[in-house]
CSV table of C-alpha atoms in Angstrom, one decimal:
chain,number,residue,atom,x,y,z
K,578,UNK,CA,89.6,-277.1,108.0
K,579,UNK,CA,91.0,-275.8,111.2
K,580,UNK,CA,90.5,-277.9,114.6
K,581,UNK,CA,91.0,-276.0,117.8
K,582,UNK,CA,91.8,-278.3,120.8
K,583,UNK,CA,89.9,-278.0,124.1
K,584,UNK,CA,91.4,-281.2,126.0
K,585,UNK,CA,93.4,-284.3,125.4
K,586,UNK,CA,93.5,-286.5,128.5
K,587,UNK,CA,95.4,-289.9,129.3
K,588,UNK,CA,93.4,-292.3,129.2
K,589,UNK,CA,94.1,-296.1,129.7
K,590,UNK,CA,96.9,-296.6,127.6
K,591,UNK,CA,95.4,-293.9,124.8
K,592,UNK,CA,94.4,-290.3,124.9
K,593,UNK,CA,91.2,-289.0,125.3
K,594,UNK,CA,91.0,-285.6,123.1
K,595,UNK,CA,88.1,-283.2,123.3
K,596,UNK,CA,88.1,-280.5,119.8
K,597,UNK,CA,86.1,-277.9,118.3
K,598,UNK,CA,85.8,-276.8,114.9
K,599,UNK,CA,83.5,-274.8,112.4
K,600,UNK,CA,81.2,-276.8,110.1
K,601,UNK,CA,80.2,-276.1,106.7
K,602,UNK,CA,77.3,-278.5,107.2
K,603,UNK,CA,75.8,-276.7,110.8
K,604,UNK,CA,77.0,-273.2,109.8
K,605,UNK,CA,78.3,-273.4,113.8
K,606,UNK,CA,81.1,-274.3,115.9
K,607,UNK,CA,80.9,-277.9,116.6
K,608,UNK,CA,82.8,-280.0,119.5
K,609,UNK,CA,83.3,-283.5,119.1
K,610,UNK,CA,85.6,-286.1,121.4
K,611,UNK,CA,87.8,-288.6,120.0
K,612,UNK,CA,89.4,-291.6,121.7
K,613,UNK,CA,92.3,-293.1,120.7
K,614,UNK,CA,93.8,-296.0,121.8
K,615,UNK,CA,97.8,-296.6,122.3
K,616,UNK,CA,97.7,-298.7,119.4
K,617,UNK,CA,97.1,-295.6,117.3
K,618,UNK,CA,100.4,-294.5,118.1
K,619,UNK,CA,101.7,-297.3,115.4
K,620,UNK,CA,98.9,-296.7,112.7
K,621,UNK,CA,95.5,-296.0,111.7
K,622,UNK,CA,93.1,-298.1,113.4
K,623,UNK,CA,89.5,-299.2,113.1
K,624,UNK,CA,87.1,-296.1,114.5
K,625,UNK,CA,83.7,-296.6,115.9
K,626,UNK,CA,81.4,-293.5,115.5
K,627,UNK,CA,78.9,-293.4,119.1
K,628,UNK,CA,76.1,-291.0,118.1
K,629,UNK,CA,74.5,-289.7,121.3
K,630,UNK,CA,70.7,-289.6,122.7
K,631,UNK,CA,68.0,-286.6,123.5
K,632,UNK,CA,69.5,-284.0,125.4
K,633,UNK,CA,73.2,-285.1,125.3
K,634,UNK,CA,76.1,-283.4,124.1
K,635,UNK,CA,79.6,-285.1,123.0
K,636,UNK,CA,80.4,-285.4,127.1
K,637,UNK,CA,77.6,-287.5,128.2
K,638,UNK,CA,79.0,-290.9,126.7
K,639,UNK,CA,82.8,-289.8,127.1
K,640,UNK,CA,82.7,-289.5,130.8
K,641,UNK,CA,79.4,-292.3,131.4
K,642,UNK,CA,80.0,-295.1,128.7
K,643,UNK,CA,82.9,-296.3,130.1
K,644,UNK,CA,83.9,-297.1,126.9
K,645,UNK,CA,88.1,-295.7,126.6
K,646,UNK,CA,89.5,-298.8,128.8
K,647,UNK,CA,87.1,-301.5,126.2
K,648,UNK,CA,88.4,-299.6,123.2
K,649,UNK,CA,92.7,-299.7,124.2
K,650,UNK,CA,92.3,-303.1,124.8
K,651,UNK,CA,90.7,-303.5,121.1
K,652,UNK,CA,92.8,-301.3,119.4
K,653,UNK,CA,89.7,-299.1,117.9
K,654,UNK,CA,89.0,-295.7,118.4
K,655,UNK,CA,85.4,-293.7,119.8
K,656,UNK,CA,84.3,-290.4,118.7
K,657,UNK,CA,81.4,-288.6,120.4
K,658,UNK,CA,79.7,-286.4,118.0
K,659,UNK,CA,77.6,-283.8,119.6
K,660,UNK,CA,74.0,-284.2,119.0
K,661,UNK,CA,72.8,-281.1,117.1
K,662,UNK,CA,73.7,-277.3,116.0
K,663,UNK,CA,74.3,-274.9,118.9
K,664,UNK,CA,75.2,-271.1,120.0
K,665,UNK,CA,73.7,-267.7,119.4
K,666,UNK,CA,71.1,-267.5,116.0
K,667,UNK,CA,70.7,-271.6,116.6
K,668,UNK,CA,67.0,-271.9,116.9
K,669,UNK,CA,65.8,-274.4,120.2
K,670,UNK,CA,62.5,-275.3,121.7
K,671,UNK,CA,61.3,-275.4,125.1
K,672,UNK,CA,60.9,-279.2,124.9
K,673,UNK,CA,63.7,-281.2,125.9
K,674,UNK,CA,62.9,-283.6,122.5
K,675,UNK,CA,63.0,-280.7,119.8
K,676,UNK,CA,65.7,-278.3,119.1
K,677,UNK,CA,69.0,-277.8,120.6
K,678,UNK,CA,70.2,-281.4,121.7
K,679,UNK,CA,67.7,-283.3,119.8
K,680,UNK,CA,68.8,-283.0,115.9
K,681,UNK,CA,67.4,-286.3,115.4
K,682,UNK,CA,70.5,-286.9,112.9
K,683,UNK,CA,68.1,-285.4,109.9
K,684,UNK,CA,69.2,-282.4,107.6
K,685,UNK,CA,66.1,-280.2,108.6
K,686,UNK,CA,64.1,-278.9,105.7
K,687,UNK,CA,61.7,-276.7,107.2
K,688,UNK,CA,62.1,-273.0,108.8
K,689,UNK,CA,63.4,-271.8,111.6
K,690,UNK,CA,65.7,-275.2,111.7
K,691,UNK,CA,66.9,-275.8,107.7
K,692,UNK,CA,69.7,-273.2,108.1
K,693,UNK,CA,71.6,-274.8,111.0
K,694,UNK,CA,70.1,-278.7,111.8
K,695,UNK,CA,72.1,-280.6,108.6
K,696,UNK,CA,73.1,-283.4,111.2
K,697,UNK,CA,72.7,-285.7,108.8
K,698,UNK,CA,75.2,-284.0,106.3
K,699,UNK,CA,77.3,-283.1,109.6
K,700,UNK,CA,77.7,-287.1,110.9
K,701,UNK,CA,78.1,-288.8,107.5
K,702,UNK,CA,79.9,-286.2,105.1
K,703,UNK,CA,81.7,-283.8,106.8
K,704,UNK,CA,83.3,-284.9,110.3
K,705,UNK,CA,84.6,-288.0,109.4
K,706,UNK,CA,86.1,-286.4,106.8
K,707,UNK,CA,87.8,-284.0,109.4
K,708,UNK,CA,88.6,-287.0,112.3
K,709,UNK,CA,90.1,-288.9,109.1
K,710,UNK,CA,92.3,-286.1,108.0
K,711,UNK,CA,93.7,-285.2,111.0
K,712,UNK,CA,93.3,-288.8,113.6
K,713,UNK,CA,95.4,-292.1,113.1
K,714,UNK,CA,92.0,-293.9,112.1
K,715,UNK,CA,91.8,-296.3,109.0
K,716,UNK,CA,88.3,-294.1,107.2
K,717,UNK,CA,88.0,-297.8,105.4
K,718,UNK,CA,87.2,-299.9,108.4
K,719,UNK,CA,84.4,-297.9,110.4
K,720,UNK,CA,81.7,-299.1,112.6
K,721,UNK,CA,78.5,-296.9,114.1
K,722,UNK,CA,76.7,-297.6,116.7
K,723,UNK,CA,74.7,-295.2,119.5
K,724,UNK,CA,72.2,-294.6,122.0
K,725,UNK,CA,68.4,-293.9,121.5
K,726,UNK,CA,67.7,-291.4,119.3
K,727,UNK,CA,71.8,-292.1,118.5
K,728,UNK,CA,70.7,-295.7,118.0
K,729,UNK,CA,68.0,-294.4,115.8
K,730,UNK,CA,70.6,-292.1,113.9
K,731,UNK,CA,73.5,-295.3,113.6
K,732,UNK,CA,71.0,-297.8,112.3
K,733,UNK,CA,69.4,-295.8,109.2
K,734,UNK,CA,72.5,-294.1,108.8
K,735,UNK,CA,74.2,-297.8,108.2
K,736,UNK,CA,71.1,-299.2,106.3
K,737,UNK,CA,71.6,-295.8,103.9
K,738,UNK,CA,75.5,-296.3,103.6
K,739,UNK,CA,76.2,-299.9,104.0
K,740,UNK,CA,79.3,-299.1,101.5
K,741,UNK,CA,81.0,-297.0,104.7
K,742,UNK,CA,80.2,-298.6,107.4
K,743,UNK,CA,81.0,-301.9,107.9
K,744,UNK,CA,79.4,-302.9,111.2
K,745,UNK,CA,76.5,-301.5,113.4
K,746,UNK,CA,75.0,-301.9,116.6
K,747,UNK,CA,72.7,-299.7,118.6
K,748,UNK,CA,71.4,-299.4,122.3
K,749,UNK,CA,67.5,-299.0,122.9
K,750,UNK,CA,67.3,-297.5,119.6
K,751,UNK,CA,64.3,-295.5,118.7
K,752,UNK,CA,63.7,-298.1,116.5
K,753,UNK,CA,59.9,-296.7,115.0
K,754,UNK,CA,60.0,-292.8,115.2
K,755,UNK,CA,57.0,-292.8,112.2
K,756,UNK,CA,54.6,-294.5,114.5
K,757,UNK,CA,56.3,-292.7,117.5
K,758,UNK,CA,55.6,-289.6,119.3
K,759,UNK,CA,59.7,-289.7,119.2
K,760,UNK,CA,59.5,-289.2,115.7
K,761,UNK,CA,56.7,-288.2,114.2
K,762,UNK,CA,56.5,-284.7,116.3
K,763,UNK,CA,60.1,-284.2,115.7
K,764,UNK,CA,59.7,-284.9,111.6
K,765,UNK,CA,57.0,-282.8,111.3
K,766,UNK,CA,59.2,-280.0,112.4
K,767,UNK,CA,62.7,-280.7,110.8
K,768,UNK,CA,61.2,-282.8,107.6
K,769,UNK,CA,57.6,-281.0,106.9
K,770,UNK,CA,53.8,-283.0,107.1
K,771,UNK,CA,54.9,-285.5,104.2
K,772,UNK,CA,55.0,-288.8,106.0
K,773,UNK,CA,56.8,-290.0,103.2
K,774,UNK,CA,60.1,-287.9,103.7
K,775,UNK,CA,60.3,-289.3,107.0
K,776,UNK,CA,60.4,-293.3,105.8
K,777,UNK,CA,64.6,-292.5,104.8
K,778,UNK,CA,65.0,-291.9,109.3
K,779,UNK,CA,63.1,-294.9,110.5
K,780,UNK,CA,65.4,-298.1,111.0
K,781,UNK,CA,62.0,-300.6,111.4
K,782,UNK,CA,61.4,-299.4,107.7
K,783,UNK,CA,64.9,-299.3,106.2
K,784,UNK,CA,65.2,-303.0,107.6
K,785,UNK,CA,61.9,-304.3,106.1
K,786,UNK,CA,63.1,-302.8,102.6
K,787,UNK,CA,66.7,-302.5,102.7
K,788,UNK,CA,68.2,-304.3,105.6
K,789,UNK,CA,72.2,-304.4,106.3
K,790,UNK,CA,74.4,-306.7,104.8
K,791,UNK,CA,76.0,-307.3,107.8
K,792,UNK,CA,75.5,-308.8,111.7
K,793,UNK,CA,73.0,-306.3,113.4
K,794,UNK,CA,73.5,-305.9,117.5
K,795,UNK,CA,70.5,-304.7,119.0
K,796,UNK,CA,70.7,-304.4,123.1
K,797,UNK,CA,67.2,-303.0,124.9
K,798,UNK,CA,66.4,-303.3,128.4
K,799,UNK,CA,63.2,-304.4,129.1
K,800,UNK,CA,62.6,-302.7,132.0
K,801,UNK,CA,63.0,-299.5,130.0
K,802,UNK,CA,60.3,-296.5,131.1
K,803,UNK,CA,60.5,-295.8,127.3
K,804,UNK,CA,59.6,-298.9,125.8
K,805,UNK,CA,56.2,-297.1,123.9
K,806,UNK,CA,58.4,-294.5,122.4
K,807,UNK,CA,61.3,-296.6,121.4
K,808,UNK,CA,58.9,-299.2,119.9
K,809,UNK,CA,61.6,-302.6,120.2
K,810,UNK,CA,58.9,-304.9,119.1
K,811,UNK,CA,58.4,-303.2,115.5
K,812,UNK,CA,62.2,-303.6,114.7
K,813,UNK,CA,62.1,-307.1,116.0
K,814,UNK,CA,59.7,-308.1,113.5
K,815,UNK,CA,61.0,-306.7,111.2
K,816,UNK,CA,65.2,-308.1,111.6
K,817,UNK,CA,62.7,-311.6,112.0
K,818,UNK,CA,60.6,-311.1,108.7
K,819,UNK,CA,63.7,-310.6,106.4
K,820,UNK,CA,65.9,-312.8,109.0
K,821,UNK,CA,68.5,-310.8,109.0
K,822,UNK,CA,71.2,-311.6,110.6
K,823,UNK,CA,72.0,-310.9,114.0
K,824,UNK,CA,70.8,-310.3,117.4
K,825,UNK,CA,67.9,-308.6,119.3
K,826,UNK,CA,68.3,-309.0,123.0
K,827,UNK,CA,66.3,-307.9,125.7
K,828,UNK,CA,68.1,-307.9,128.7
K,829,UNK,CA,65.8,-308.2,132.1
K,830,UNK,CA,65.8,-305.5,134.5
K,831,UNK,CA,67.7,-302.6,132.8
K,832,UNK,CA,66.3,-299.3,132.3
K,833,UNK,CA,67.2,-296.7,129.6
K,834,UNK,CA,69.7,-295.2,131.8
K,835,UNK,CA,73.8,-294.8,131.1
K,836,UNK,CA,73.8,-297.6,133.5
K,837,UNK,CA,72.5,-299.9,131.0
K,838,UNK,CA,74.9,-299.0,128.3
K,839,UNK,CA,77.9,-298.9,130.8
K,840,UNK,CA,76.8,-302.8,131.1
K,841,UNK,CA,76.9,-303.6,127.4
K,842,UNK,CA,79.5,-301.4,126.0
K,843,UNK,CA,82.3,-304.0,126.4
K,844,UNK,CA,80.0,-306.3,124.2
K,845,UNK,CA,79.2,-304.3,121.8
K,846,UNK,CA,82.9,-302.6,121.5
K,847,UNK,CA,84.4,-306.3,121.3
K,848,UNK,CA,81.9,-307.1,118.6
K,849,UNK,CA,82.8,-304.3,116.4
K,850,UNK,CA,86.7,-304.6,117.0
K,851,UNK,CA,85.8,-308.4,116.0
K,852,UNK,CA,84.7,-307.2,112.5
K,853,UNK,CA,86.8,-303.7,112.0
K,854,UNK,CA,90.2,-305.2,112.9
């Protein structure tokens, strides 16, 4: 598969490498950003897949996380997946939470959005087949974690493939999109009006039936203005009720802003590297 490159950018004591490529899965051109740290220019090292929030792109966490100078001094690598299908044909919405920017990490089932919105299929299958092919990362030792409805996308996403990833974390995660106006509005769409093909893309459900066989992280703010969309509380009970293990923390003050993320993501990068390297 052919990977065009847009930008690669000293960074720290790594590079920080912006590509594009076309996907099988999307049926588009697709850009994604990979960070790699100098210790990748000795060997494959442990890679740590951020899945972005509504509206975002691959950008918004490689230039707001602040999360290049956390990962050289780890020795792990980030990649920035965009967040859905884009371009000419690509269907969109007016709404800012459907469409274009809001792939929900689902492959879509119903028209116009089955042809292109295979996120799902695009995350799990198909780029890290690519970013293992052609990046100095170790595809046995991968972590997820992300950002809203990224958080949303890295938890069921680990909780349906605990066999390839081996850590997972997740900042105010839409944590209950089937009782959710984040969710359900967005699953009738991609996923049709069977409730039940939506319980596979709700992390409060995976963990009361599946859970992770791992540590969970779990950072929300509790001065987030989302707090009835994301629906914290749900996934609480539920890590509590099958005590999985873990932390939930709720951290006074923050909002659901890059701001808040920028303040955790040398916790959270230090807790993966902790268990990747």
């Amino acid at each position: 598969m052919s990977l065009e490159t847009l930008s690669e950018t000293r960074s720290f004591g790594g590079t920080q490498g912006v590509y594009r490529h076309k996907s099988q899965a999307t049926g588009t051109d697709m850009t994604f950003a990979v960070y790699l740290p100098e210790m990748a220019l000795h060997g494959p090292v442990p890679v740590l897949w951020y899945l972005s929030g509504l509206t975002c792109t691959h950008e918004n966490a490689m230039t707001k996380a602040a999360a290049q100078q956390w990962c050289d001094e780890a020795g792990i690598a980030m990649v920035f997946p965009d967040t859905s299908p884009r371009g000419e044909g690509v269907a969109n919405d007016e709404a800012y939470d459907l469409g274009q920017g809001a792939g929900f990490y689902v492959n879509a089932t119903q028209d116009p959005w089955k042809p292109h919105f295979r996120m799902w299929d695009y995350v799990v299958e198909e780029l890290p087949a690519l970013v293992c092919d052609n990046f100095a990362v170790d595809g046995d030792a991968m972590g997820i974690t992300g950002h809203s409805m990224g958080g949303h996308g890295a938890l069921t996403i680990a909780m349906t493939h605990p066999d390839r990833y081996r850590t997972v974390s997740a900042f105010a995660p839409i944590a209950n999109p089937t009782e959710s106006d984040w969710g359900r509005k967005q699953f009738t769409a991609y996923l049709g009006d069977d409730a039940q093909a939506w319980r596979a893309h709700d992390a409060t459900l995976l963990m009361t039936e599946r859970g992770f066989p791992g540590e969970v992280l779990i950072d929300q703010g509790a001065a987030d203005q989302f707090l009835d969309l994301l629906r914290p509380e749900a996934l609480a009970h539920a890590m509590t009720a099958r005590r999985q293990p873990g932390q939930f923390r709720m951290h006074a003050g923050h909002d659901h802003s890059y701001f808040f993320v920028q303040s955790l993501m040398a916790d959270h990068v230090f807790w993966h590297a902790e268990r990747l390297v």
